[in-house]
Every structure is written in structure tokens, then in C-alpha cells.
GROMACS .gro file of N, CA and C in nm:
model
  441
    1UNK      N    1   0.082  -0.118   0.000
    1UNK     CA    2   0.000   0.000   0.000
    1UNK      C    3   0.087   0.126   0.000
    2UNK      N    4   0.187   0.107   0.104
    2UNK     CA    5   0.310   0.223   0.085
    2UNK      C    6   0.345   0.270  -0.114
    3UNK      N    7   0.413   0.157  -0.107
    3UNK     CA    8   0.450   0.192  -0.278
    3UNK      C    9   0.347   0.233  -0.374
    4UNK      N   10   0.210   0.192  -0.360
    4UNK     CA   11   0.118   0.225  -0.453
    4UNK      C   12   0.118   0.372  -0.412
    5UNK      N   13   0.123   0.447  -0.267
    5UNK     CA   14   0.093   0.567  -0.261
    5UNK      C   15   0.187   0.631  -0.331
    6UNK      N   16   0.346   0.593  -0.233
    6UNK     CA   17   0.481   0.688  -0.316
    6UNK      C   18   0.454   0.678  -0.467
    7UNK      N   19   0.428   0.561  -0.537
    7UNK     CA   20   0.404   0.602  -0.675
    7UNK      C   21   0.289   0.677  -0.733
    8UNK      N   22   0.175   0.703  -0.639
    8UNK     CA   23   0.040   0.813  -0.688
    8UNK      C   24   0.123   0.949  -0.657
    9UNK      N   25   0.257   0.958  -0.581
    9UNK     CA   26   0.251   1.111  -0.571
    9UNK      C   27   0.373   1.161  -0.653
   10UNK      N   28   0.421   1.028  -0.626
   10UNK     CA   29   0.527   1.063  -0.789
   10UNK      C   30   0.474   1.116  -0.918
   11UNK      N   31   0.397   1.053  -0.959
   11UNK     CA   32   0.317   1.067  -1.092
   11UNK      C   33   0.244   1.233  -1.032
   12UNK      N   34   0.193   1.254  -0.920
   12UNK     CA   35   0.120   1.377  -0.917
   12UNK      C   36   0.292   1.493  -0.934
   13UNK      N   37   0.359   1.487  -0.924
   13UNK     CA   38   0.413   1.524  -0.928
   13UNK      C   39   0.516   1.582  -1.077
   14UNK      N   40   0.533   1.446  -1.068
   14UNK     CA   41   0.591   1.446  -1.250
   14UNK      C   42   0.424   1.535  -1.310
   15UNK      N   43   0.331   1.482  -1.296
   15UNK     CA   44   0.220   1.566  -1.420
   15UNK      C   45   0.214   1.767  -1.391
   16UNK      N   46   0.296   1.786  -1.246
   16UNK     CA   47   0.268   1.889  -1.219
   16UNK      C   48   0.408   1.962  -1.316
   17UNK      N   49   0.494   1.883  -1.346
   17UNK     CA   50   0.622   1.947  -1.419
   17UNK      C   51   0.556   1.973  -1.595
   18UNK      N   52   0.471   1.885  -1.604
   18UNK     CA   53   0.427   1.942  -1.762
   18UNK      C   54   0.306   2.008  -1.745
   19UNK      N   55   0.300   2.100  -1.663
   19UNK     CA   56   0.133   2.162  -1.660
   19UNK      C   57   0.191   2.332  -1.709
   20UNK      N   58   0.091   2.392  -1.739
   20UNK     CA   59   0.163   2.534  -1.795
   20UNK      C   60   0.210   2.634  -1.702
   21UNK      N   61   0.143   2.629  -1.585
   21UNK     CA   62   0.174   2.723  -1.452
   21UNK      C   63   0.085   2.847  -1.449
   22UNK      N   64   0.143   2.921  -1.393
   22UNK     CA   65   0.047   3.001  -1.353
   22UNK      C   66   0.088   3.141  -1.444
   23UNK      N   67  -0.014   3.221  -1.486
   23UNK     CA   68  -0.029   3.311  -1.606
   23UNK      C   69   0.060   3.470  -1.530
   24UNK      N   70   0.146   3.544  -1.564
   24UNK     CA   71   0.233   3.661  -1.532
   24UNK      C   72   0.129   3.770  -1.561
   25UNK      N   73   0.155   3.806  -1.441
   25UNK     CA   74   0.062   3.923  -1.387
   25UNK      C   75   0.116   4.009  -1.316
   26UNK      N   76   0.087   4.155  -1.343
   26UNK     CA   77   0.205   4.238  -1.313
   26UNK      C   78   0.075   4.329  -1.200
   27UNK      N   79   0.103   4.380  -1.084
   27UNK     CA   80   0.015   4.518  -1.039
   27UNK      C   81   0.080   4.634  -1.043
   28UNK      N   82   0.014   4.706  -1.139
   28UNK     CA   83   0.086   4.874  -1.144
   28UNK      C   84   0.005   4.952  -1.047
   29UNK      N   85   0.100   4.996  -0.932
   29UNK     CA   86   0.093   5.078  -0.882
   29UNK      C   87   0.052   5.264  -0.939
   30UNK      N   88  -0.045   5.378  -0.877
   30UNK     CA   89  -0.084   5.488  -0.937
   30UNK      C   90   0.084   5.566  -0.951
   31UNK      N   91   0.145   5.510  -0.895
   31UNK     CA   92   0.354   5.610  -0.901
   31UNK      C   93   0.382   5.545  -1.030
   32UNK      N   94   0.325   5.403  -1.068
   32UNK     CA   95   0.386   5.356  -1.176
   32UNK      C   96   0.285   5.438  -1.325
   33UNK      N   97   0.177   5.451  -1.287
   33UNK     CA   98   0.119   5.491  -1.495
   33UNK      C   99   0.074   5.698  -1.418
   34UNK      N  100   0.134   5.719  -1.349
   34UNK     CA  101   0.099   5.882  -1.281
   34UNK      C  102  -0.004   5.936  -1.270
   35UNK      N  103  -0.149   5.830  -1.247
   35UNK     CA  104  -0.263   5.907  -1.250
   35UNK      C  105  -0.334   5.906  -1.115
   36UNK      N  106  -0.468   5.881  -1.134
   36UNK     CA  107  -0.530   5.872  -0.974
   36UNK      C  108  -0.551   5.711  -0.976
   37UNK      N  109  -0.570   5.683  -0.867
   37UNK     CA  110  -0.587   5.527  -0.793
   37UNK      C  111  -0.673   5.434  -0.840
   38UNK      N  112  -0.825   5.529  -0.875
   38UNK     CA  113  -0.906   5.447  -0.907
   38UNK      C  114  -0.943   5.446  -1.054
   39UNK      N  115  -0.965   5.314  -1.105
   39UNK     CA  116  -1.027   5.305  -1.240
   39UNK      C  117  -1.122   5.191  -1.220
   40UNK      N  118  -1.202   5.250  -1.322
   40UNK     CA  119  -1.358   5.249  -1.322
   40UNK      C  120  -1.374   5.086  -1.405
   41UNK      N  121  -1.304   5.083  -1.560
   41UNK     CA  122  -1.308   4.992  -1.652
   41UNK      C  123  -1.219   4.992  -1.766
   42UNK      N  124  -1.197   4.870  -1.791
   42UNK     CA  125  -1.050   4.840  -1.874
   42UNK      C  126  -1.083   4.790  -2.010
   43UNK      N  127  -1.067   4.820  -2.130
   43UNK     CA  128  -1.078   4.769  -2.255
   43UNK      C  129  -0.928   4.786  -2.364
   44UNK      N  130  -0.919   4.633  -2.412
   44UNK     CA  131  -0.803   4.641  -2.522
   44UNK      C  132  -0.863   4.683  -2.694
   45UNK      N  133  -0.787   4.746  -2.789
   45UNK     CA  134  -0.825   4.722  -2.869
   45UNK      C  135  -0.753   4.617  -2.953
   46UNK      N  136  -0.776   4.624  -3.079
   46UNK     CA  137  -0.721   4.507  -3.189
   46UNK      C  138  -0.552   4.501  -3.136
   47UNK      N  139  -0.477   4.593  -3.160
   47UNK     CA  140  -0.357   4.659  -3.197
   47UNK      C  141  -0.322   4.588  -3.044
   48UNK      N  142  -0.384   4.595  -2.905
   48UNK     CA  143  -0.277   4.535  -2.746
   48UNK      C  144  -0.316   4.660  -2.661
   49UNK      N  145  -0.357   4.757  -2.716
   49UNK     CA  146  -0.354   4.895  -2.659
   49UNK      C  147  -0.430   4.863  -2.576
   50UNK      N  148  -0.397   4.860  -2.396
   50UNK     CA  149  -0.497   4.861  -2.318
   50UNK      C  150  -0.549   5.015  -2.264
   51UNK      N  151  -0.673   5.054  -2.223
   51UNK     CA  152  -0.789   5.166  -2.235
   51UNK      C  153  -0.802   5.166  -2.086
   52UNK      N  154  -0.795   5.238  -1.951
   52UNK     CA  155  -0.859   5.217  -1.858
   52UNK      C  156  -0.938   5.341  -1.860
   53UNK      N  157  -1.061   5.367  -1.821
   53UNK     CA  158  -1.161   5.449  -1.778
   53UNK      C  159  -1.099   5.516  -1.609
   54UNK      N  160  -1.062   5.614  -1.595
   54UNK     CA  161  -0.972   5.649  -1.482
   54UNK      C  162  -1.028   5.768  -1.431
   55UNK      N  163  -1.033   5.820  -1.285
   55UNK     CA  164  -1.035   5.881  -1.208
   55UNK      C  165  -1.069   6.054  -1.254
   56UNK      N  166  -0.980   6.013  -1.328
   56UNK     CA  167  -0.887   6.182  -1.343
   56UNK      C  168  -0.882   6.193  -1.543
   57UNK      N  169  -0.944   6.082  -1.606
   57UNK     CA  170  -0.901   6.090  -1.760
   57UNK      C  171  -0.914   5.939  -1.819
   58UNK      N  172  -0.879   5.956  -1.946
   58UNK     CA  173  -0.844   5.769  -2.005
   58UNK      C  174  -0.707   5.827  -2.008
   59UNK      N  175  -0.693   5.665  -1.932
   59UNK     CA  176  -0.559   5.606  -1.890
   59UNK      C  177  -0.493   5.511  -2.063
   60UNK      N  178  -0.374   5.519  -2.087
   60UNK     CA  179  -0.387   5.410  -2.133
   60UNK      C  180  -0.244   5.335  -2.154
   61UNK      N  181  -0.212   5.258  -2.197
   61UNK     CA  182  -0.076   5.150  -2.199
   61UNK      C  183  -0.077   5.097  -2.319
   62UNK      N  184   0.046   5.165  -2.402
   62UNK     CA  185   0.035   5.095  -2.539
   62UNK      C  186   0.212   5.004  -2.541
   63UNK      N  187   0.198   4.925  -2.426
   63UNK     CA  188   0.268   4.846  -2.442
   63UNK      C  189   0.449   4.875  -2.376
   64UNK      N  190   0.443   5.023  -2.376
   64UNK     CA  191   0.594   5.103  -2.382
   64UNK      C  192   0.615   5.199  -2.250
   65UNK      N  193   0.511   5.270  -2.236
   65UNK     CA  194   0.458   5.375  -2.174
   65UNK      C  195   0.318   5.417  -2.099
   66UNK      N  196   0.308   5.457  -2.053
   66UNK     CA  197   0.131   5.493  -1.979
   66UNK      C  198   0.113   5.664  -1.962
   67UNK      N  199  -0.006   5.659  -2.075
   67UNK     CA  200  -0.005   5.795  -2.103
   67UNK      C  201  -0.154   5.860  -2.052
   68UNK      N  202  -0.225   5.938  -2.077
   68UNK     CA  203  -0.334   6.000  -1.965
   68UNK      C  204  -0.413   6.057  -2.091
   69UNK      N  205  -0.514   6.128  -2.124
   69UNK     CA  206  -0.582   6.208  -2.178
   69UNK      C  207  -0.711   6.293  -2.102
   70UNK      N  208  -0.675   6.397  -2.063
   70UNK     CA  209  -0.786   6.441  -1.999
   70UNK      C  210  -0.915   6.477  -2.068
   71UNK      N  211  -1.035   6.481  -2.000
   71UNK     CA  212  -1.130   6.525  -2.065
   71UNK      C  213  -1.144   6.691  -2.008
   72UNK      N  214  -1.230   6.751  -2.134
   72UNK     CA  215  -1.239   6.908  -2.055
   72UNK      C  216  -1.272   6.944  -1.954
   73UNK      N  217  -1.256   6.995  -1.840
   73UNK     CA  218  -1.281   7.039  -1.744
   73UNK      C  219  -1.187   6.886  -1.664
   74UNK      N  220  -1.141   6.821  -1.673
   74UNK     CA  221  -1.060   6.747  -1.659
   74UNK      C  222  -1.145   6.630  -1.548
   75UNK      N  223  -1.269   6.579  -1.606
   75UNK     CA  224  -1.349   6.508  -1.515
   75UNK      C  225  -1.320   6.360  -1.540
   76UNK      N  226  -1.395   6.271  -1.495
   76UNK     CA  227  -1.393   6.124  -1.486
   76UNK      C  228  -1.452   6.053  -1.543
   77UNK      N  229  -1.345   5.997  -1.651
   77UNK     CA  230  -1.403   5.848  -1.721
   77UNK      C  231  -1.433   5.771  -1.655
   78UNK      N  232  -1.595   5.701  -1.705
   78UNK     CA  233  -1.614   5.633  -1.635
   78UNK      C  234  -1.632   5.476  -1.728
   79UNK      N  235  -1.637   5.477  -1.865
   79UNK     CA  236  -1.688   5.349  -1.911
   79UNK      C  237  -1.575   5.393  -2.044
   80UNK      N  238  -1.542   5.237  -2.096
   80UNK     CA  239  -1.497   5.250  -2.219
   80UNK      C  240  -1.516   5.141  -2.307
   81UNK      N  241  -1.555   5.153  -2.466
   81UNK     CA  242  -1.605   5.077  -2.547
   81UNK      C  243  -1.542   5.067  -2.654
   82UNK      N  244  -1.503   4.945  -2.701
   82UNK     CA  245  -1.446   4.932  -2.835
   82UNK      C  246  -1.527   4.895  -2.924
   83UNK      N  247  -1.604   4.977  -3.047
   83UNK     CA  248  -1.672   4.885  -3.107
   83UNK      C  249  -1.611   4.805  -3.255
   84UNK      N  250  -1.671   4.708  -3.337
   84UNK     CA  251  -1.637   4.625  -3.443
   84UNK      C  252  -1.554   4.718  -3.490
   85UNK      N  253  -1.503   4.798  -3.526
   85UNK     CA  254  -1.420   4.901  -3.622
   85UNK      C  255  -1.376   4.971  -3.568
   86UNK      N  256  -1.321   4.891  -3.448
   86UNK     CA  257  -1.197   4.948  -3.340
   86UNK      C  258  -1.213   5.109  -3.290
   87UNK      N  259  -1.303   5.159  -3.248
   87UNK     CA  260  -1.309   5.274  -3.269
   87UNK      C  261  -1.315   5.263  -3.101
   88UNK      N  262  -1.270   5.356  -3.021
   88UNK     CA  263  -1.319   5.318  -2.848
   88UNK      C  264  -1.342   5.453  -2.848
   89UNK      N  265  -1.510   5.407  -2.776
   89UNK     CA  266  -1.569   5.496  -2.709
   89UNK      C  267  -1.585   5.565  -2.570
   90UNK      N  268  -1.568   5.649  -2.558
   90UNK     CA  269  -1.528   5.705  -2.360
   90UNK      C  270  -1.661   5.781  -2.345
   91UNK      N  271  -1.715   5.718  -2.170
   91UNK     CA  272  -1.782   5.788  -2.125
   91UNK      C  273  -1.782   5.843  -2.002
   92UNK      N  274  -1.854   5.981  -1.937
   92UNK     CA  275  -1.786   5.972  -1.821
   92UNK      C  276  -1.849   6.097  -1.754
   93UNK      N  277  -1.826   6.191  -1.642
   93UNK     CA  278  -1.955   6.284  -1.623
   93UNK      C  279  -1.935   6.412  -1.696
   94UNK      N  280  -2.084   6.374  -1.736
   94UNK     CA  281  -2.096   6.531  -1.827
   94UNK      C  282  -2.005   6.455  -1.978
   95UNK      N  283  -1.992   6.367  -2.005
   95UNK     CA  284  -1.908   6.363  -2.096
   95UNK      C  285  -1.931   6.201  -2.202
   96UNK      N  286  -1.900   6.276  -2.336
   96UNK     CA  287  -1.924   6.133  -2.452
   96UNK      C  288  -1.868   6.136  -2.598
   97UNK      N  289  -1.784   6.072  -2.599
   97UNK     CA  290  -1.681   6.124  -2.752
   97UNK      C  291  -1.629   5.973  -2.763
   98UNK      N  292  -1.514   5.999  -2.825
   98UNK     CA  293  -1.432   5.884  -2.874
   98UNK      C  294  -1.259   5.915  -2.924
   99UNK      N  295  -1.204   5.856  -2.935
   99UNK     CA  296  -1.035   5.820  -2.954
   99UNK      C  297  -1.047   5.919  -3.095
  100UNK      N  298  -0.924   6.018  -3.118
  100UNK     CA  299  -0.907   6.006  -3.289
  100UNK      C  300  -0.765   6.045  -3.264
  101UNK      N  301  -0.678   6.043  -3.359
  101UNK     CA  302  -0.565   6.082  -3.417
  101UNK      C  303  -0.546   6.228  -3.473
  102UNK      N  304  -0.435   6.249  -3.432
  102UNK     CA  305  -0.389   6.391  -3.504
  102UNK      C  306  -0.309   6.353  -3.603
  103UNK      N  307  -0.251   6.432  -3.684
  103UNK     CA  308  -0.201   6.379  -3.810
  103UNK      C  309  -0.032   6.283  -3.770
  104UNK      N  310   0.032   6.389  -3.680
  104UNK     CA  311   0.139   6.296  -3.590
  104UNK      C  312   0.106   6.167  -3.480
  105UNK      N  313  -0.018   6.103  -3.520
  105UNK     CA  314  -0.030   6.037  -3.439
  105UNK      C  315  -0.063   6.044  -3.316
  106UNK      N  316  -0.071   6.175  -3.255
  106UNK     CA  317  -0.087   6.132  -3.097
  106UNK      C  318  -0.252   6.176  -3.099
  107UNK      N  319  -0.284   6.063  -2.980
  107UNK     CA  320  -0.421   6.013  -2.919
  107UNK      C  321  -0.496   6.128  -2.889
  108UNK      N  322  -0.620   6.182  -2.851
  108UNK     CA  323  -0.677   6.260  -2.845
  108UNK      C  324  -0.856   6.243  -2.807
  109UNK      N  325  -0.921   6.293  -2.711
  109UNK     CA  326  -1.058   6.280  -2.695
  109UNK      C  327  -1.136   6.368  -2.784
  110UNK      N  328  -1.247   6.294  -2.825
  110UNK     CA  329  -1.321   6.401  -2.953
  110UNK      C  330  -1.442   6.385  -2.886
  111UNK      N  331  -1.535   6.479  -2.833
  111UNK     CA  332  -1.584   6.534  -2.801
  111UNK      C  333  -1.749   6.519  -2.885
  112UNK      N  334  -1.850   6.475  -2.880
  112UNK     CA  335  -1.955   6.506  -2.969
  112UNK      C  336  -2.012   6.590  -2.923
  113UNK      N  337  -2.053   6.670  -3.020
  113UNK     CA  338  -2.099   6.814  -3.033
  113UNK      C  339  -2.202   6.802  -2.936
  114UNK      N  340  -2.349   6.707  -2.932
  114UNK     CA  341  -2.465   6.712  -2.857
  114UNK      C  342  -2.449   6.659  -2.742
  115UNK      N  343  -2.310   6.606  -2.670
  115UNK     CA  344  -2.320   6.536  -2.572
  115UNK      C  345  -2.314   6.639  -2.468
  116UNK      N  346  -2.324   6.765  -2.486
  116UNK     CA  347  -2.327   6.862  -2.360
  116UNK      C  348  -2.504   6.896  -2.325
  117UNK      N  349  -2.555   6.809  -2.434
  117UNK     CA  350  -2.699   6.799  -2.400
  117UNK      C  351  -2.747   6.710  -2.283
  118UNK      N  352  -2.664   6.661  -2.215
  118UNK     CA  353  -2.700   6.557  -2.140
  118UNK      C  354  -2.632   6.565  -1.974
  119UNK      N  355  -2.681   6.571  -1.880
  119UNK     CA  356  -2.659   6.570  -1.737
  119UNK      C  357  -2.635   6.398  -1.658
  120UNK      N  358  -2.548   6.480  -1.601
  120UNK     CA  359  -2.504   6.308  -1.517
  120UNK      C  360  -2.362   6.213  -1.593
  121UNK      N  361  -2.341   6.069  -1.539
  121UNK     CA  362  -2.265   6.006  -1.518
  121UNK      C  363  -2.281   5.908  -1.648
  122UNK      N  364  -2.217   5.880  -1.762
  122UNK     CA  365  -2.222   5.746  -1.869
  122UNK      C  366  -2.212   5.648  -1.775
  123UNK      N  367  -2.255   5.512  -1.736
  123UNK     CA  368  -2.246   5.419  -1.693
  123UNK      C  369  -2.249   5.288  -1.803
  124UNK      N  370  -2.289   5.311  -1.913
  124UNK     CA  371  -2.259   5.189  -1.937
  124UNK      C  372  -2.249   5.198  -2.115
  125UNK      N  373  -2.214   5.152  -2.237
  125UNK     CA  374  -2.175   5.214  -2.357
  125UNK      C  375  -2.198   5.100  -2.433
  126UNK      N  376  -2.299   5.074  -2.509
  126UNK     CA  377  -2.263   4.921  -2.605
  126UNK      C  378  -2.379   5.012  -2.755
  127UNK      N  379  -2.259   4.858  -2.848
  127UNK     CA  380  -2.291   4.900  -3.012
  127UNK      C  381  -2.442   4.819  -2.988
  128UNK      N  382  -2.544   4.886  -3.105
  128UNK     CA  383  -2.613   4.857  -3.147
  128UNK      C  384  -2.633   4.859  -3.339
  129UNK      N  385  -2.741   4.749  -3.402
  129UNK     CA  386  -2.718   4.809  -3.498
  129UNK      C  387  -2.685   4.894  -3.601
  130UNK      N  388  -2.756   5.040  -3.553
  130UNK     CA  389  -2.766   5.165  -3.638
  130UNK      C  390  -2.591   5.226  -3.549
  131UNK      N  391  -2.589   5.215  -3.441
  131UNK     CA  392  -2.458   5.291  -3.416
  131UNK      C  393  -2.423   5.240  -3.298
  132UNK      N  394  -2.402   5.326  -3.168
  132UNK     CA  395  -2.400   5.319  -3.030
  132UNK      C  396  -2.468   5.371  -2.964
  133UNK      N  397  -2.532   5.278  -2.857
  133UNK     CA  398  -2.587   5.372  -2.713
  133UNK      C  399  -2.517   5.389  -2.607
  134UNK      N  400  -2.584   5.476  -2.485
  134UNK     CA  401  -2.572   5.487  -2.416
  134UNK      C  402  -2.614   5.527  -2.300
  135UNK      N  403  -2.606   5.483  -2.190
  135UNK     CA  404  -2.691   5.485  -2.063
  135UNK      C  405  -2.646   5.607  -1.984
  136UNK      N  406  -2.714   5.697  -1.910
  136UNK     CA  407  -2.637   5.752  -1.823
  136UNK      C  408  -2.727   5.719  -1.681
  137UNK      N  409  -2.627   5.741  -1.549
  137UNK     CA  410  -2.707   5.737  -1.433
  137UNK      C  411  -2.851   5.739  -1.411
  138UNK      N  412  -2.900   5.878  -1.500
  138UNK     CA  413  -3.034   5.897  -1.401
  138UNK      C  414  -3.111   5.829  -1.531
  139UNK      N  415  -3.089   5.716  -1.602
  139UNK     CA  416  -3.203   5.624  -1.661
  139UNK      C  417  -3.216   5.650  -1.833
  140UNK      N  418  -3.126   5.761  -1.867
  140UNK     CA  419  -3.172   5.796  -1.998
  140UNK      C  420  -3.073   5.746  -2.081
  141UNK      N  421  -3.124   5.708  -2.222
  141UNK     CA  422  -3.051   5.642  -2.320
  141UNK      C  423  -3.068   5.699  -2.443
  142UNK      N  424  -2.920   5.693  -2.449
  142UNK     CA  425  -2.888   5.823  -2.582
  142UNK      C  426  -2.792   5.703  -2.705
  143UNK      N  427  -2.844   5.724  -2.806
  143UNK     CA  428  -2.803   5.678  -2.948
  143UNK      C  429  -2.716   5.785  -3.059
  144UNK      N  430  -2.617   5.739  -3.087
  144UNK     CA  431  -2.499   5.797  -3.132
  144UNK      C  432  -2.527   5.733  -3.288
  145UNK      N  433  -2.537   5.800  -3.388
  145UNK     CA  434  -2.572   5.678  -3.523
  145UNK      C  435  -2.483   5.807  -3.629
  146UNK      N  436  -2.384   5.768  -3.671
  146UNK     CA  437  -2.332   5.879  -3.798
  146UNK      C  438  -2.209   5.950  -3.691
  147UNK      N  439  -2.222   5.982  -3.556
  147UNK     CA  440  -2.126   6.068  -3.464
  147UNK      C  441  -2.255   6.143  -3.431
   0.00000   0.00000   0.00000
């Protein structure tokens, strides 16, 4: 009975040398990407680019660096959305736009013109057929179709 065991834990053992282990996971500290503490929600796009919805702005990590984008009045992202055609959408108080490029490349919040029509907090951002919606706090749902 001895040997049958030493050999069940041998074998548990040997099977534990070909198993994959455990997945590398890093915690960045707010000293490590320079913003505020809390973030709200995290989205990658196609490209690795991770998106956090942050405190103080979108946060984001393209792999090299961790860079910030404030919104005007410099308020709080609160949701972020990538839809089919990679486009990520930010929401957040008082606030509803999306990612664009300047001609040098650097990142930038764009702003939709009617989203200063709207009071309160984005909470939650998903594609629908015709375009995107969106929820804010106090119950109302706003559709984005064309920008």
C-alpha cells in the first residue's frame, strides 16, 4: 500500500512538471502609470492597446509607456467601449466622444458636439445596430448613429 501511494505522488508530481503554470501578472501601482488610484473599466483594442476608464481621464498603456488624456474640465471616465471598427468609445460625467488621431499620431478625446446635452454620469456604452448607445445614471438612453 506504501509503494502504490509513493508512486500516486510521484506521478502527481511528474504531471505537475508538464502543466503550464500560472499566467504573469504584473500590479501597477498609481507612481507607476501617474494618474489617480481608481479606475472604473478596462478595454483592449485590436492593436494590445490597453484603455482604462480612470479617475482623473483615459488612462492608457500601449505596451511602452502609460499615457493619460484628460477630458475638458478634466473630469472622470467612467466606461470605455471598443466597437467592431476598433473605434473606443469614452464615457464619463458630463461627458461622450471617442479616440481620434492627429495627423502625428498622438491620441486625443473628440468630443460630440450634442453630448453637452445631457446631465449626469455614462455608466454603461454598447454598439447597437444603427450605431452606439448609451446609458447615463439617471435612466436615460442616448443613441450615437453617424457621430
Amino acid at each position: 500500500m506504501k509503494r502504490l501511494l509513493m508512486f500516486g505522488v510521484m506521478m502527481l508530481g511528474v504531471c505537475a512538471l508538464f502543466a503550464q503554470g500560472v499566467p504573469f501578472l504584473r500590479n501597477y501601482m498609481p507612481k507607476d502609470y501617474n494618474a489617480h488610484k481608481l479606475n472604473f473599466d478596462v478595454v483592449t483594442d485590436k492593436d494590445g492597446v490597453a484603455y482604462f476608464a480612470n479617475f482623473e481621464g483615459l488612462l492608457y498603456y500601449d505596451n511602452v509607456e502609460w499615457r493619460i488624456i484628460h477630458t475638458p474640465g478634466i473630469t472622470r471616465v467612467t466606461v470605455v467601449c471598443c466597437d467592431k471598427n476598433n473605434r473606443m468609445w469614452v464615457g464619463g460625467y458630463n461627458y461622450f466622444g471617442y479616440i481620434d488621431k492627429k495627423e502625428n499620431g498622438e491620441l486625443y478625446l473628440k468630443q460630440l458636439e450634442r453630448s453637452s446635452s445631457f446631465q449626469g454620469e455614462v455608466v454603461e456604452i454598447w454598439e447597437s445596430g444603427e450605431g452606439v448607445e448609451f446609458l447615463i445614471n439617471n435612466g436615460n438612453i442616448y443613441k450615437c448613429v453617424n457621430n
